[in-house]
Short mmCIF file of N, CA and C in Angstrom, two decimals:
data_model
loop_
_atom_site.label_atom_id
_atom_site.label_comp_id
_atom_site.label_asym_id
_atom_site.label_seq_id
_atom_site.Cartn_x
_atom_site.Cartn_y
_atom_site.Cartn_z
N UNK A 946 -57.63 -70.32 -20.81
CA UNK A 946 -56.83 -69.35 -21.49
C UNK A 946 -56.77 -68.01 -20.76
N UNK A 947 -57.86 -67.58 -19.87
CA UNK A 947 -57.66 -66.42 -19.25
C UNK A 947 -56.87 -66.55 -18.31
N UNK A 948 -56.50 -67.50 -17.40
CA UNK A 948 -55.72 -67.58 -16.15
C UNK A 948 -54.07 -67.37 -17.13
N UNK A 949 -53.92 -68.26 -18.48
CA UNK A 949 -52.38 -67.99 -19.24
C UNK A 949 -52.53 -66.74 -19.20
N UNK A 950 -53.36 -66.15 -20.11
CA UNK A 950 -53.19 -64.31 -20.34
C UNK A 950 -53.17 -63.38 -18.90
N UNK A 951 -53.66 -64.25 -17.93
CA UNK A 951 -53.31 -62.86 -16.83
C UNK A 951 -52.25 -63.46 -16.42
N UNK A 952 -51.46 -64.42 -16.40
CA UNK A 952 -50.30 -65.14 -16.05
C UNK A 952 -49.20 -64.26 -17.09
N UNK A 953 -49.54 -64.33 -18.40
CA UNK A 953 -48.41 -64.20 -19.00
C UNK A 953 -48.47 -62.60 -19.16
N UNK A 954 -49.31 -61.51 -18.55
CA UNK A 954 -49.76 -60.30 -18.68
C UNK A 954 -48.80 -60.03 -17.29
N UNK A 955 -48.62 -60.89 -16.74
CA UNK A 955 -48.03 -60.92 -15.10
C UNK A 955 -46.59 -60.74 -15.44
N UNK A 956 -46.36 -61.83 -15.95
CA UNK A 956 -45.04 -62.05 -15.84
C UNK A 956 -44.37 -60.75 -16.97
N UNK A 957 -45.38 -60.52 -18.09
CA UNK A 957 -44.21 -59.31 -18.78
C UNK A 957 -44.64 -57.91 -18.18
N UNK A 958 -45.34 -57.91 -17.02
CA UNK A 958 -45.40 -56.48 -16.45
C UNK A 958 -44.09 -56.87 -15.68
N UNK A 959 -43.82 -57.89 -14.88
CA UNK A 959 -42.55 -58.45 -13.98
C UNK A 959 -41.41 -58.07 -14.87
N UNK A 960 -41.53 -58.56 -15.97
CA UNK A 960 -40.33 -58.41 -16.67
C UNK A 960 -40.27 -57.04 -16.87
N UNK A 961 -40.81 -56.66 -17.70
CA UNK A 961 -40.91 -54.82 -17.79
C UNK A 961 -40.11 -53.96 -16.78
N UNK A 962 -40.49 -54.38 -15.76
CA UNK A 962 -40.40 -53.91 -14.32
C UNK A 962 -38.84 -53.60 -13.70
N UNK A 963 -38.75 -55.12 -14.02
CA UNK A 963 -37.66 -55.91 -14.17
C UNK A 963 -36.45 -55.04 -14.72
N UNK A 964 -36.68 -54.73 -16.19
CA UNK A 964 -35.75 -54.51 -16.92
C UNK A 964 -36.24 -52.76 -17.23
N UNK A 965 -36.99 -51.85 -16.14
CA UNK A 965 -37.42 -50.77 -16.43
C UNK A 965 -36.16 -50.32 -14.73
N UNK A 966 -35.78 -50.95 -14.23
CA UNK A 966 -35.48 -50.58 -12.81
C UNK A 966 -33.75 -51.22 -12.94
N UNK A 967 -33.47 -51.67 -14.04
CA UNK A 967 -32.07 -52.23 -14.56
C UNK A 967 -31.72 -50.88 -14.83
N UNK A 968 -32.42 -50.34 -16.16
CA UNK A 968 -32.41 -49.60 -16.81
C UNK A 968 -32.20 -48.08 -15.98
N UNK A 969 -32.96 -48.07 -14.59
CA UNK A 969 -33.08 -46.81 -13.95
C UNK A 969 -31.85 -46.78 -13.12
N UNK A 970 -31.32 -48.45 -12.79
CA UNK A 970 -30.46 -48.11 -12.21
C UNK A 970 -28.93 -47.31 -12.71
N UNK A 971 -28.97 -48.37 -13.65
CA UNK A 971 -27.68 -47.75 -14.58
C UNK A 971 -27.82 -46.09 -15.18
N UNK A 972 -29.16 -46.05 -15.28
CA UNK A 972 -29.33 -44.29 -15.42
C UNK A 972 -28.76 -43.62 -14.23
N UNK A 973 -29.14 -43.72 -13.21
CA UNK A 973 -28.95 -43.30 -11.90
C UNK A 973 -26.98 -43.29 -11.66
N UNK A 974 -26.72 -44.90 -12.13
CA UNK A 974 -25.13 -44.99 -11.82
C UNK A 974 -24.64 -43.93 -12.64
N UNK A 975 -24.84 -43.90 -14.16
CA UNK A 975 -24.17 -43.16 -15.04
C UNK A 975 -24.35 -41.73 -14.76
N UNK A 976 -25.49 -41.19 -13.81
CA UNK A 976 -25.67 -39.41 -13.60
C UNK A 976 -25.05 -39.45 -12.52
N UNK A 977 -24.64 -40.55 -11.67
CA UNK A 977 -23.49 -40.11 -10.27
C UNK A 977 -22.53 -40.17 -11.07
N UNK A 978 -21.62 -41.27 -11.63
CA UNK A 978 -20.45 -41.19 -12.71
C UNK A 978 -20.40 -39.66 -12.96
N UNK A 979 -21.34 -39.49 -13.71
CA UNK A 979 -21.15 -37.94 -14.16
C UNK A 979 -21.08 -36.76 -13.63
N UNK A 980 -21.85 -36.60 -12.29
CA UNK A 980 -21.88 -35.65 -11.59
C UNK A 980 -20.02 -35.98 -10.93
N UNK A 981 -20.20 -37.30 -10.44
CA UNK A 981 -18.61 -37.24 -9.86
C UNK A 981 -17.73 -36.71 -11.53
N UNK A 982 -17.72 -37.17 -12.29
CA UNK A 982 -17.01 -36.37 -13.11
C UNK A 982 -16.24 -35.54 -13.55
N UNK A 983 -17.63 -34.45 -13.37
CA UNK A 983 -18.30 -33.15 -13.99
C UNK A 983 -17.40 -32.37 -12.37
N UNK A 984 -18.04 -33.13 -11.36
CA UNK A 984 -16.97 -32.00 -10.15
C UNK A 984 -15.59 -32.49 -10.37
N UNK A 985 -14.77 -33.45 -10.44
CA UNK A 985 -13.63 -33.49 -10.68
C UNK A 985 -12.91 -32.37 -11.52
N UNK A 986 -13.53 -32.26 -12.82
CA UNK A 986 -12.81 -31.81 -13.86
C UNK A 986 -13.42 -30.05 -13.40
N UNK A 987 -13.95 -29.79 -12.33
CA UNK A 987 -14.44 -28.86 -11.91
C UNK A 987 -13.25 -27.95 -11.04
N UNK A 988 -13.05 -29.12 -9.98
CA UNK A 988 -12.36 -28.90 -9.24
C UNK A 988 -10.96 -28.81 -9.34
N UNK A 989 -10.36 -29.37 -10.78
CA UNK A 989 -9.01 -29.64 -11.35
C UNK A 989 -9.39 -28.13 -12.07
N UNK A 990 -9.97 -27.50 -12.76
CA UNK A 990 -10.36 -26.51 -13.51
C UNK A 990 -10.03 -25.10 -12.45
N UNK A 991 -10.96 -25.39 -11.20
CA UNK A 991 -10.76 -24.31 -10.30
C UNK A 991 -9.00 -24.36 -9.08
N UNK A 992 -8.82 -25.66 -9.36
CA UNK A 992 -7.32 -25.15 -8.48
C UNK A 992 -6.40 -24.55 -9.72
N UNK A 993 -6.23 -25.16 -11.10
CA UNK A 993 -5.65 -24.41 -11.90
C UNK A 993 -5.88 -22.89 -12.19
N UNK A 994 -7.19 -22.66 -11.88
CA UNK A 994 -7.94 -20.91 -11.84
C UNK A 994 -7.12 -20.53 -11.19
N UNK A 995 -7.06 -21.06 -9.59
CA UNK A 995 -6.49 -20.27 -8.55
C UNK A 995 -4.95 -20.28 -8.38
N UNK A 996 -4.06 -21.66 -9.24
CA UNK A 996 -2.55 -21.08 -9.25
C UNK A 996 -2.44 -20.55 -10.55
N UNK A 997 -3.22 -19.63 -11.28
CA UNK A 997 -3.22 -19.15 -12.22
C UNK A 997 -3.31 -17.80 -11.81
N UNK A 998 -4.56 -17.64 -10.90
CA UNK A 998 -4.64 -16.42 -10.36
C UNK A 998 -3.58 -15.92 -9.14
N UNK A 999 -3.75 -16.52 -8.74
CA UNK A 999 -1.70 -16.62 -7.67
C UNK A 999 -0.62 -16.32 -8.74
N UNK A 1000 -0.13 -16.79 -9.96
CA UNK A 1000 0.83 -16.58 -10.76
C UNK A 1000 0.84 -14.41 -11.07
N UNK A 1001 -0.77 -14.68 -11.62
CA UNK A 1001 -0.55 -13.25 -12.20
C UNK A 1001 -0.54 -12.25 -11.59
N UNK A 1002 -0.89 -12.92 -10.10
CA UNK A 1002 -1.14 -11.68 -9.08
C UNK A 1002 0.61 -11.67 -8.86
N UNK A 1003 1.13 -12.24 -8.97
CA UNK A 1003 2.67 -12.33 -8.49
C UNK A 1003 3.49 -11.35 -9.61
N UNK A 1004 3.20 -11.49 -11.00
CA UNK A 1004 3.43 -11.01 -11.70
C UNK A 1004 3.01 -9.74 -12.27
N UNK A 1005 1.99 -9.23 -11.71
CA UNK A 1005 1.67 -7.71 -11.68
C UNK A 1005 2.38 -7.22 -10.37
N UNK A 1006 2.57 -7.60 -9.01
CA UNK A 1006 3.50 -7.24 -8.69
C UNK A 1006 4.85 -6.96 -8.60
N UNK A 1007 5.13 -7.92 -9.09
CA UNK A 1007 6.54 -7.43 -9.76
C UNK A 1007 6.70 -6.38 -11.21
N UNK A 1008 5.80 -6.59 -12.09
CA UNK A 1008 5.93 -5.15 -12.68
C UNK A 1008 5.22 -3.98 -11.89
N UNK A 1009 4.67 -3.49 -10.80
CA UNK A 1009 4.49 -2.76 -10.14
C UNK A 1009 5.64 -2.43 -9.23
N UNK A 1010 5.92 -3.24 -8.80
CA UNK A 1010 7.14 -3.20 -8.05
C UNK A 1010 8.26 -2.49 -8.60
N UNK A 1011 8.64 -2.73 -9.60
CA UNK A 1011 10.22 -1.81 -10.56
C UNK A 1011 9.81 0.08 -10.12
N UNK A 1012 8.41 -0.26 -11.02
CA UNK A 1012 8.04 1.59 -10.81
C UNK A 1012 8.36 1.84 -9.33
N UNK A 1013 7.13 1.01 -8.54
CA UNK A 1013 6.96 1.70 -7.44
C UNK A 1013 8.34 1.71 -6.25
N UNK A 1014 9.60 1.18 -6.79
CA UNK A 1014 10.63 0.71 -6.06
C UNK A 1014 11.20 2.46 -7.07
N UNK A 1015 11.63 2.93 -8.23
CA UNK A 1015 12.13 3.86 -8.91
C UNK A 1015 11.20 5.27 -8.33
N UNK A 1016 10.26 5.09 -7.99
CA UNK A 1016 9.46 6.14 -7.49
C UNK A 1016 10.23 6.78 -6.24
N UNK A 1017 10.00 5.64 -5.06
CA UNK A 1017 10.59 5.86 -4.17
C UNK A 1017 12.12 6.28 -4.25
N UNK A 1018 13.03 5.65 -4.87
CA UNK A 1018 14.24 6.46 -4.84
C UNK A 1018 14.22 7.43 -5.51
N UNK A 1019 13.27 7.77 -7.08
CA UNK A 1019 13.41 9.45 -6.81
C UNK A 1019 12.90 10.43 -5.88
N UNK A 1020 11.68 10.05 -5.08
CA UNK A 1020 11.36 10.66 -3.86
C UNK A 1020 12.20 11.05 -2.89
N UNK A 1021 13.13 9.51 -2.59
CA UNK A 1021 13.95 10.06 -1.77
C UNK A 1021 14.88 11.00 -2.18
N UNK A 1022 15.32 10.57 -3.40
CA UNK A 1022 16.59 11.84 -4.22
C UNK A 1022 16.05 13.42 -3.93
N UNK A 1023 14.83 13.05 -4.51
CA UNK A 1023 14.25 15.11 -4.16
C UNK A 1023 13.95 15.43 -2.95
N UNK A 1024 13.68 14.58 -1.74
CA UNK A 1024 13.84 15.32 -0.66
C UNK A 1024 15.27 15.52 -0.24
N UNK A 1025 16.08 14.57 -0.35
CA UNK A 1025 17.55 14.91 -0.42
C UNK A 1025 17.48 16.08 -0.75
N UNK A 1026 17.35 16.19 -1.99
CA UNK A 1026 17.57 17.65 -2.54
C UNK A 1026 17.25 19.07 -2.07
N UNK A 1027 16.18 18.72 -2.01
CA UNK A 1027 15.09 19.82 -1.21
C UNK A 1027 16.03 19.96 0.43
N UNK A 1028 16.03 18.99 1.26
CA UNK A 1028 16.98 19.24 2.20
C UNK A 1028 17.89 20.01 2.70
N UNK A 1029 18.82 19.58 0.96
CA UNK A 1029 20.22 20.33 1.15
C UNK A 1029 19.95 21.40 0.31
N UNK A 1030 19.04 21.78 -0.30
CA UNK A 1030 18.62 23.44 -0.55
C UNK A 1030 18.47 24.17 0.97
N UNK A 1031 17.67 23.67 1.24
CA UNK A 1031 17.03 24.34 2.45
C UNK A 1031 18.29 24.28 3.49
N UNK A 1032 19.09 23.51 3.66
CA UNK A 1032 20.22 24.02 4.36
C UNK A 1032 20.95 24.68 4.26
N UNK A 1033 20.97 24.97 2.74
CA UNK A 1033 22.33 26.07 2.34
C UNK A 1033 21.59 27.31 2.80
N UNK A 1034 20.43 27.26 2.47
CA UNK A 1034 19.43 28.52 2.80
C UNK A 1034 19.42 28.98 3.99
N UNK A 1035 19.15 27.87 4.86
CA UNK A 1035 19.44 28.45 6.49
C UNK A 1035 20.53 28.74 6.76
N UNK A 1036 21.55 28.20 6.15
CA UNK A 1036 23.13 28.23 6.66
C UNK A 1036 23.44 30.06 6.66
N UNK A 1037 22.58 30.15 5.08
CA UNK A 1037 22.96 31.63 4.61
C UNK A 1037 22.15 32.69 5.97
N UNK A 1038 21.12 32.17 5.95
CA UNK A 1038 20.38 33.00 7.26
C UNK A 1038 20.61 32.92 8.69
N UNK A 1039 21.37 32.40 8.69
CA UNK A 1039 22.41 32.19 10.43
C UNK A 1039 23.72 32.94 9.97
N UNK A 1040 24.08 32.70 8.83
CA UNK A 1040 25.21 33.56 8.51
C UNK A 1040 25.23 35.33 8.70
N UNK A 1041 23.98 35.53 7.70
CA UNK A 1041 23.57 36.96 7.81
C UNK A 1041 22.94 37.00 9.10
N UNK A 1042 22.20 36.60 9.81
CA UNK A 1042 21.69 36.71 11.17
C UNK A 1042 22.71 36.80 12.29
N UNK A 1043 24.10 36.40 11.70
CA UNK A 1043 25.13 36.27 12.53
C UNK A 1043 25.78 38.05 12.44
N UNK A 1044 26.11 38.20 11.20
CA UNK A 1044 26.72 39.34 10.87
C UNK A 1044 25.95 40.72 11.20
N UNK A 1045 24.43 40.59 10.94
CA UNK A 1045 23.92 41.75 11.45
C UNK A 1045 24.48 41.94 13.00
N UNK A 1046 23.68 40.83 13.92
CA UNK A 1046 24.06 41.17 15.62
C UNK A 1046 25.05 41.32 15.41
N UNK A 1047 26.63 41.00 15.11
CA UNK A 1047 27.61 41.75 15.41
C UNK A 1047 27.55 43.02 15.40
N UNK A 1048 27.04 43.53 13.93
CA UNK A 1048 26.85 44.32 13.72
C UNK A 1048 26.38 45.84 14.87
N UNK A 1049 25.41 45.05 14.93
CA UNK A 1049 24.44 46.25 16.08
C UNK A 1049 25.44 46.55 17.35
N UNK A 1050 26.41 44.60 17.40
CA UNK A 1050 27.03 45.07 18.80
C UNK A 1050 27.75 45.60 18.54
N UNK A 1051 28.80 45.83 17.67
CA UNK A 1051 29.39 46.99 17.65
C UNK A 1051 28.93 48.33 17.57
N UNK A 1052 27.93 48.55 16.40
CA UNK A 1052 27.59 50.25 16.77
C UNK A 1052 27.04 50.41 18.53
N UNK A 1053 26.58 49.39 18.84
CA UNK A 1053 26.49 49.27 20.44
C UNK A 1053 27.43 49.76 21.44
N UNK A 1054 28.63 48.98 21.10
CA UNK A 1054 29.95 48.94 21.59
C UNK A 1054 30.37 50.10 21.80
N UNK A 1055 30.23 51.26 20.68
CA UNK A 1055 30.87 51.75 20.64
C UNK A 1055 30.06 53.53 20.98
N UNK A 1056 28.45 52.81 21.21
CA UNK A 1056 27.47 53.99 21.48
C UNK A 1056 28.55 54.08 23.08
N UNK A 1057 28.28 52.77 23.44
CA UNK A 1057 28.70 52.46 25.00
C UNK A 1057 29.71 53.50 25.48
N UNK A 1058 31.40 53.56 24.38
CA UNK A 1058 32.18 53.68 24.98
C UNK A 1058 32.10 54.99 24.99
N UNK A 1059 31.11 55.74 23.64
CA UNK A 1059 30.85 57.19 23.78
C UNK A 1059 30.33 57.38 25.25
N UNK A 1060 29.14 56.93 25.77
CA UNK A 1060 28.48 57.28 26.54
C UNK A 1060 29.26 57.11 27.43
N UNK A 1061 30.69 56.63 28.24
CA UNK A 1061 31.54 56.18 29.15
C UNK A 1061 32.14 57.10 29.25
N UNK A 1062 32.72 57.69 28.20
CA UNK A 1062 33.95 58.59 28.12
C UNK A 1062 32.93 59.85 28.38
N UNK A 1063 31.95 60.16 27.92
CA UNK A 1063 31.09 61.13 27.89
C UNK A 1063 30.94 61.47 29.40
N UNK A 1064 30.44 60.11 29.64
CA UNK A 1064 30.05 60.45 31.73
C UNK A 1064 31.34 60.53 32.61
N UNK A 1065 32.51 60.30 31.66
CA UNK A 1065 33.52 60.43 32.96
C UNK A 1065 34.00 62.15 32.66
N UNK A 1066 33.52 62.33 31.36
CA UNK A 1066 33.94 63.61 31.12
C UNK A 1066 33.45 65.00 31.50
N UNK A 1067 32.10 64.15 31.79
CA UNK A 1067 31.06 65.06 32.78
C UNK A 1067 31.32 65.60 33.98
N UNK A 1068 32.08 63.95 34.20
CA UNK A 1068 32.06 64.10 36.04
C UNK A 1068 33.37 64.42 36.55
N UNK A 1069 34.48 64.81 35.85
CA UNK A 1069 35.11 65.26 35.54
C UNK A 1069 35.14 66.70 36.10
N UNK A 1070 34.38 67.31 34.78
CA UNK A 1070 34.03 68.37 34.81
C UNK A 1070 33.01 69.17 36.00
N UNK A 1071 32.68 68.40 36.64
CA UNK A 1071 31.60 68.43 37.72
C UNK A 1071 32.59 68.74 39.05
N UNK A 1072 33.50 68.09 38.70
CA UNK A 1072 34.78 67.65 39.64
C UNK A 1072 35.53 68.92 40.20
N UNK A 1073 35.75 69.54 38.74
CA UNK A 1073 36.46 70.76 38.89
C UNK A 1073 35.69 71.83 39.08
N UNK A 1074 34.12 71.73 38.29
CA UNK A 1074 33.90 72.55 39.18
C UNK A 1074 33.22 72.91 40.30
N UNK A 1075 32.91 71.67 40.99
CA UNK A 1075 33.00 72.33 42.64
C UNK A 1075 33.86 71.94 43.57
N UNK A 1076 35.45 71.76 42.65
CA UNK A 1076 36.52 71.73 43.59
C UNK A 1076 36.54 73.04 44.15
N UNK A 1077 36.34 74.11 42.98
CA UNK A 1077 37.00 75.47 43.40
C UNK A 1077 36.15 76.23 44.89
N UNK A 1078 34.71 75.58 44.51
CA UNK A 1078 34.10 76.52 45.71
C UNK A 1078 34.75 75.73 47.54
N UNK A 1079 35.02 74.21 47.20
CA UNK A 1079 35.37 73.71 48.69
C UNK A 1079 36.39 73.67 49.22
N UNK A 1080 37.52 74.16 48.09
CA UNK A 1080 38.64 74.50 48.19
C UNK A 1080 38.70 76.02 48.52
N UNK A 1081 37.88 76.63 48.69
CA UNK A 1081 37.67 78.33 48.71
C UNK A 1081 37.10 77.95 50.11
N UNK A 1082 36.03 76.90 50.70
CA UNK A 1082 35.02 76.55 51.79
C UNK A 1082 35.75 76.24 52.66
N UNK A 1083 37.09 75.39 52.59
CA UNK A 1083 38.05 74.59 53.79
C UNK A 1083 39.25 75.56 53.72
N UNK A 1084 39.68 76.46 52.92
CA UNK A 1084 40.55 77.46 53.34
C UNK A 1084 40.33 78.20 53.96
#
């Protein structure tokens, strides 16, 4: 009877064994199953993240875009503006910058023609009088 009992002590540790390593395997299959799974629905999860995050990034740019597109053309409008201020402004200061120098050149002009008529009137006068003494000298 002892050789049955370590025989039959044999065979249900075998069996045990047996059906402890069935058991581990299918544990083992079912946590790869799952891990493959678990990353699938991971990876379907994260490309939807990312054309999700692509969508809204698209879509805050375009509402950024309206402003920042209206910005710029009023920018450009007020330097326009500013521009053609500032040109009328200079226009006016080349204008008056124009009219003074005339200005001067004439009181210039006309210091000139004093001072012309002045020196011929001098010399003139210079003329006559020391015609009389060389006309008195060669007679």
């Amino acid at each position: 009877p002892y050789v049955e009992y370590i025989a039959a002590r044999r065979i249900q540790s075998m069996w045990r064994c047996s059906f402890q390593q069935k058991a581990y395997d299918q544990y083992v299959a079912a946590r790869t199953i799952q891990a493959l799974w678990r990353r699938g629905i991971s990876q379907k999860a994260y490309v939807e993240y990312v054309a999700a995050r692509k969508i809204q990034a698209q879509w805050r740019c375009c509402l950024e875009r309206v402003p920042y597109v209206e910005y710029i053309a009023a920018r450009r409008i007020q330097s326009m503006w500013r521009c053609s201020f500032q040109q009328k402004a200079y226009d006016q200061y080349v204008a008056a910058r124009t009219i003074q120098a005339l200005w001067r050149r004439g009181i210039s002009q006309k210091a000139y023609v004093e001072y012309v008529a002045a020196r011929k009137i001098q010399a003139q006068w210079r003329c006559c009088l020391e015609r009389v003494p060389y006309v008195e000298y060669i007679a």
